[in-house]
CSV table of C-alpha atoms in Angstrom, one decimal:
chain,number,residue,atom,x,y,z
X,28,VAL,CA,-9.0,2.2,18.4
X,29,LEU,CA,-10.7,1.1,15.1
X,30,ARG,CA,-8.5,2.1,12.2
X,31,TYR,CA,-9.8,0.0,9.3
X,32,THR,CA,-13.2,-1.6,8.7
X,33,PHE,CA,-13.6,-5.3,7.7
X,34,VAL,CA,-14.2,-4.3,4.0
X,35,GLU,CA,-11.1,-2.1,4.0
X,36,ARG,CA,-9.0,-4.9,5.4
X,37,LEU,CA,-10.5,-7.4,3.0
X,38,VAL,CA,-9.7,-5.3,-0.1
X,39,HIS,CA,-6.2,-4.6,1.3
X,40,TRP,CA,-5.5,-8.3,1.6
X,41,VAL,CA,-6.9,-9.0,-1.8
X,42,VAL,CA,-4.5,-6.4,-3.3
X,43,ALA,CA,-1.6,-7.7,-1.2
X,44,LEU,CA,-2.1,-11.3,-2.0
X,45,THR,CA,-2.7,-10.8,-5.7
X,46,PHE,CA,0.4,-8.6,-5.9
X,47,ILE,CA,2.4,-11.3,-4.2
X,48,ALA,CA,1.1,-13.8,-6.8
X,49,LEU,CA,2.0,-11.3,-9.6
X,50,MET,CA,5.4,-10.7,-8.1
X,51,LEU,CA,6.3,-14.4,-7.9
X,52,SER,CA,4.9,-15.3,-11.3
X,53,GLY,CA,6.4,-12.1,-12.8
X,54,PHE,CA,9.9,-13.2,-11.5
X,55,ALA,CA,9.3,-16.6,-13.0
X,56,LEU,CA,8.3,-15.1,-16.4
X,57,GLY,CA,11.1,-12.5,-16.5
X,58,TYR,CA,14.1,-14.4,-15.1
X,59,PRO,CA,15.0,-17.9,-16.2
X,60,ARG,CA,16.7,-18.7,-12.9
X,61,ALA,CA,13.5,-17.9,-11.1
X,62,TYR,CA,11.4,-20.2,-13.3
X,63,PHE,CA,11.2,-22.7,-10.6
X,64,LEU,CA,8.6,-20.4,-9.0
X,65,SER,CA,6.2,-21.5,-11.7
X,66,GLY,CA,5.7,-24.7,-9.7
X,67,LEU,CA,3.7,-22.6,-7.2
X,68,PHE,CA,1.1,-22.0,-9.8
X,69,GLY,CA,0.9,-25.5,-11.4
X,70,GLY,CA,3.6,-25.1,-14.0
X,71,GLY,CA,4.5,-22.7,-16.8
X,72,GLN,CA,1.4,-22.8,-18.9
X,73,THR,CA,-1.0,-22.5,-16.0
X,74,MET,CA,1.1,-19.7,-14.6
X,75,ARG,CA,1.0,-17.8,-17.9
X,76,PHE,CA,-2.8,-18.2,-17.9
X,77,LEU,CA,-3.2,-17.0,-14.3
X,78,HIS,CA,-0.8,-14.1,-14.3
X,79,PRO,CA,-3.0,-11.6,-16.2
X,80,TRP,CA,-6.0,-12.7,-14.2
X,81,PHE,CA,-4.1,-11.9,-11.0
X,82,GLY,CA,-3.5,-8.6,-12.6
X,83,VAL,CA,-7.2,-8.0,-13.2
X,84,ALA,CA,-8.0,-8.7,-9.5
X,85,PHE,CA,-5.2,-6.5,-8.4
X,86,THR,CA,-6.4,-3.6,-10.6
X,87,LEU,CA,-10.0,-3.9,-9.3
X,88,GLY,CA,-8.7,-3.7,-5.7
X,89,LEU,CA,-6.6,-0.6,-6.6
X,90,LEU,CA,-9.6,1.0,-8.2
X,91,TRP,CA,-11.7,0.4,-5.0
X,92,MET,CA,-8.8,2.0,-3.0
X,93,LEU,CA,-8.7,5.0,-5.4
X,94,VAL,CA,-12.4,5.7,-4.9
X,95,LYS,CA,-12.4,5.0,-1.2
X,96,TRP,CA,-9.2,6.8,-0.1
X,97,ALA,CA,-8.3,9.3,-2.7
X,98,ARG,CA,-9.8,12.2,-0.7
X,99,ASP,CA,-7.8,11.2,2.4
X,100,MET,CA,-4.6,11.0,0.3
X,101,ARG,CA,-4.4,14.6,-0.8
X,102,MET,CA,-1.1,16.2,0.0
X,103,THR,CA,-1.2,19.1,2.5
X,104,ALA,CA,1.3,21.6,3.9
X,105,THR,CA,1.9,19.3,6.8
X,106,ASP,CA,2.8,16.5,4.4
X,107,ARG,CA,5.4,18.7,2.6
X,108,GLU,CA,7.0,19.5,5.9
X,109,TRP,CA,6.9,15.8,6.7
X,110,THR,CA,9.0,15.0,3.7
X,111,ARG,CA,11.6,17.6,4.9
X,112,ARG,CA,11.8,15.7,8.2
X,113,LEU,CA,12.0,12.2,6.7
X,114,LYS,CA,15.4,11.6,8.3
X,115,THR,CA,13.9,12.3,11.7
X,116,TYR,CA,10.9,10.0,11.0
X,117,ALA,CA,13.2,7.2,9.9
X,118,GLY,CA,15.2,7.4,13.1
X,119,THR,CA,12.4,7.9,15.6
X,120,GLY,CA,9.2,6.9,14.0
X,121,HIS,CA,7.8,10.4,14.5
X,122,SER,CA,8.2,13.6,12.6
X,123,GLY,CA,7.1,15.9,15.4
X,124,LEU,CA,4.2,17.0,13.3
X,125,ASP,CA,0.5,16.8,14.0
X,126,THR,CA,-0.1,14.0,11.5
X,127,GLY,CA,-3.6,13.0,10.3
X,128,ARG,CA,-4.8,9.6,9.4
X,129,TYR,CA,-2.0,9.1,6.9
X,130,ASN,CA,1.4,10.7,6.8
X,131,ALA,CA,3.2,11.8,3.6
X,132,GLY,CA,5.1,8.5,3.3
X,133,GLN,CA,1.8,6.5,3.3
X,134,LYS,CA,0.2,8.9,0.8
X,135,GLY,CA,3.2,8.7,-1.5
X,136,TYR,CA,3.2,4.9,-1.5
X,137,TYR,CA,-0.6,5.0,-2.2
X,138,TRP,CA,-0.2,7.2,-5.3
X,139,ILE,CA,2.9,5.2,-6.5
X,140,SER,CA,0.8,2.0,-6.2
X,141,ILE,CA,-2.2,3.6,-8.0
X,142,LEU,CA,-0.1,5.0,-10.8
X,143,GLY,CA,2.1,1.9,-11.0
X,144,GLY,CA,-1.0,-0.3,-11.2
X,145,ILE,CA,-2.4,1.8,-14.1
X,146,VAL,CA,1.0,1.5,-16.0
X,147,LEU,CA,1.0,-2.3,-15.4
X,148,LEU,CA,-2.5,-2.6,-16.7
X,149,LEU,CA,-1.9,-0.4,-19.8
X,150,THR,CA,1.4,-2.2,-20.7
X,151,GLY,CA,0.1,-5.6,-19.7
X,152,LEU,CA,-2.9,-5.6,-22.0
X,153,PRO,CA,-0.9,-5.6,-25.3
X,154,LEU,CA,1.3,-8.3,-23.9
X,155,TRP,CA,-1.8,-10.3,-23.0
X,156,TYR,CA,-3.5,-9.5,-26.3
X,157,PRO,CA,-0.8,-8.7,-28.9
X,158,TRP,CA,-3.4,-7.7,-31.5
X,159,LEU,CA,-4.4,-4.6,-29.4
X,160,LEU,CA,-1.3,-2.7,-30.6
X,161,GLY,CA,0.5,-3.5,-33.8
X,162,GLY,CA,4.3,-3.5,-34.3
X,163,GLU,CA,7.1,-5.3,-32.5
X,164,SER,CA,8.6,-2.0,-31.4
X,165,VAL,CA,5.5,-1.1,-29.5
X,166,HIS,CA,5.5,-4.5,-27.8
X,167,ARG,CA,9.1,-4.1,-26.8
X,168,VAL,CA,8.4,-0.7,-25.3
X,169,ALA,CA,5.4,-2.1,-23.4
X,170,ARG,CA,7.4,-5.0,-22.1
X,171,LEU,CA,10.2,-2.7,-20.9
X,172,LEU,CA,7.8,-0.3,-19.1
X,173,HIS,CA,5.9,-3.3,-17.6
X,174,HIS,CA,9.2,-4.8,-16.3
X,175,VAL,CA,10.6,-1.5,-14.9
X,176,THR,CA,7.3,-0.6,-13.2
X,177,PHE,CA,7.1,-4.1,-11.7
X,178,LEU,CA,10.5,-3.7,-10.2
X,179,VAL,CA,9.7,-0.3,-8.7
X,180,MET,CA,6.5,-1.7,-7.2
X,181,VAL,CA,8.3,-4.7,-5.7
X,182,GLY,CA,10.8,-2.3,-4.1
X,183,GLY,CA,8.0,-0.3,-2.6
X,184,PHE,CA,6.2,-3.4,-1.4
X,185,ILE,CA,9.3,-4.6,0.4
X,186,ILE,CA,9.7,-1.2,2.2
X,187,HIS,CA,5.9,-1.2,3.0
X,188,VAL,CA,6.1,-4.6,4.6
X,189,TYR,CA,9.2,-3.7,6.6
X,190,LEU,CA,7.7,-0.5,8.0
X,191,SER,CA,4.5,-2.3,8.9
X,192,THR,CA,6.2,-5.1,10.8
X,193,VAL,CA,9.8,-4.7,11.9
X,194,ALA,CA,10.2,-0.9,12.0
X,195,PHE,CA,7.0,0.1,13.7
X,196,PRO,CA,5.6,-2.6,16.0
X,197,GLY,CA,1.9,-2.5,16.5
X,198,THR,CA,1.2,-1.3,13.0
X,199,LEU,CA,0.3,-4.7,11.5
X,200,SER,CA,-2.7,-5.2,13.8
X,201,ALA,CA,-4.4,-2.4,11.9
X,202,MET,CA,-4.8,-4.8,8.9
X,203,THR,CA,-5.4,-8.0,10.9
X,204,THR,CA,-7.8,-7.0,13.7
X,205,GLY,CA,-8.6,-3.6,12.3
X,206,ARG,CA,-7.5,-2.0,15.6
X,207,VAL,CA,-4.5,-0.2,17.0
X,208,SER,CA,-3.7,0.8,20.6
X,209,ARG,CA,-4.7,4.3,21.7
X,210,ALA,CA,-1.0,5.0,22.5
X,211,TRP,CA,0.0,3.9,18.9
X,212,ALA,CA,-2.7,6.2,17.4
X,213,ALA,CA,-1.8,9.1,19.6
X,214,PHE,CA,1.9,8.8,18.8
X,215,HIS,CA,1.9,8.1,15.0
X,216,HIS,CA,-1.3,10.0,14.0
X,217,PRO,CA,-2.2,12.5,16.7
X,218,ALA,CA,-4.5,14.7,14.6
X,219,TRP,CA,-6.5,11.7,13.4
X,220,PHE,CA,-6.7,10.3,17.0
X,221,ARG,CA,-8.1,13.6,18.3
X,222,GLU,CA,-10.5,13.9,15.4
X,223,ARG,CA,-11.8,10.4,15.9
X,224,ASP,CA,-12.4,11.1,19.6
X,225,TYR,CA,-14.2,14.3,18.8
X,226,ARG,CA,-16.5,12.5,16.4
X,227,ARG,CA,-17.4,10.0,19.1
X,228,GLY,CA,-18.0,12.6,21.7
X,229,VAL,CA,-15.1,11.6,24.0
X,230,GLY,CA,-14.4,14.3,26.6
X,231,ALA,CA,-11.3,16.4,26.7
X,232,LYS,CA,-10.3,14.7,30.0
X,233,ARG,CA,-10.1,11.3,28.4
X,234,ARG,CA,-8.2,12.6,25.4
X,235,SER,CA,-5.6,14.4,27.5
X,236,SER,CA,-5.2,11.2,29.6
X,237,VAL,CA,-3.5,9.4,26.7
X,238,ARG,CA,0.1,10.7,26.6
X,239,VAL,CA,3.1,9.0,25.0
X,240,PRO,CA,6.2,10.3,26.8
X,241,ALA,CA,9.6,10.3,25.0
X,242,GLY,CA,11.1,6.9,24.8
X,243,ALA,CA,7.8,5.1,25.6
X,244,SER,CA,6.7,2.0,23.7
X,245,ARG,CA,4.9,2.7,20.5
X,246,ARG,CA,2.8,-0.5,20.6
């Protein structure tokens, strides 16, 4: 089942790789004990030069995602119910709801990433160009907000990677090959799976033939 196009995957990996670069260089800039990470970028001065440009590429990728996926990421009544069943989802990988292309957790991470990216941009610009905003107190506030937002996004990124690899096997292929198994799609996103088949004129017999019994593999 095709879940993501080549362009969608390309932008996703640009955002992911630039964020990793921002994360590593950000730790080197913010924590003296992590300064050894600057060697990954050719040393301290080169890293300081590259860090904001990584941020520019990261922001452009997020803007593309905002335009492309914002409509799909609107919260619905099903999503609100999903949040109430978060404990069930964490334990079984399924909320028991007729989930569409994205569940509430994915939508939440999307909006946190978009808003976090905007905050990082707005607080990073005066750190990059000090003359944009006058006053040392403004710079201190910008530096604090930049750092706190950075740590929140690092935490979200770690959870995102864990869920996409260890927690739910079969998920990573969506962003490598672009495809997931029909069983995975039917189990995790049944409403999207049915809608996709309807759009492609797949008959009811074929749709009903894909069943994922309790305890079956989710790959």
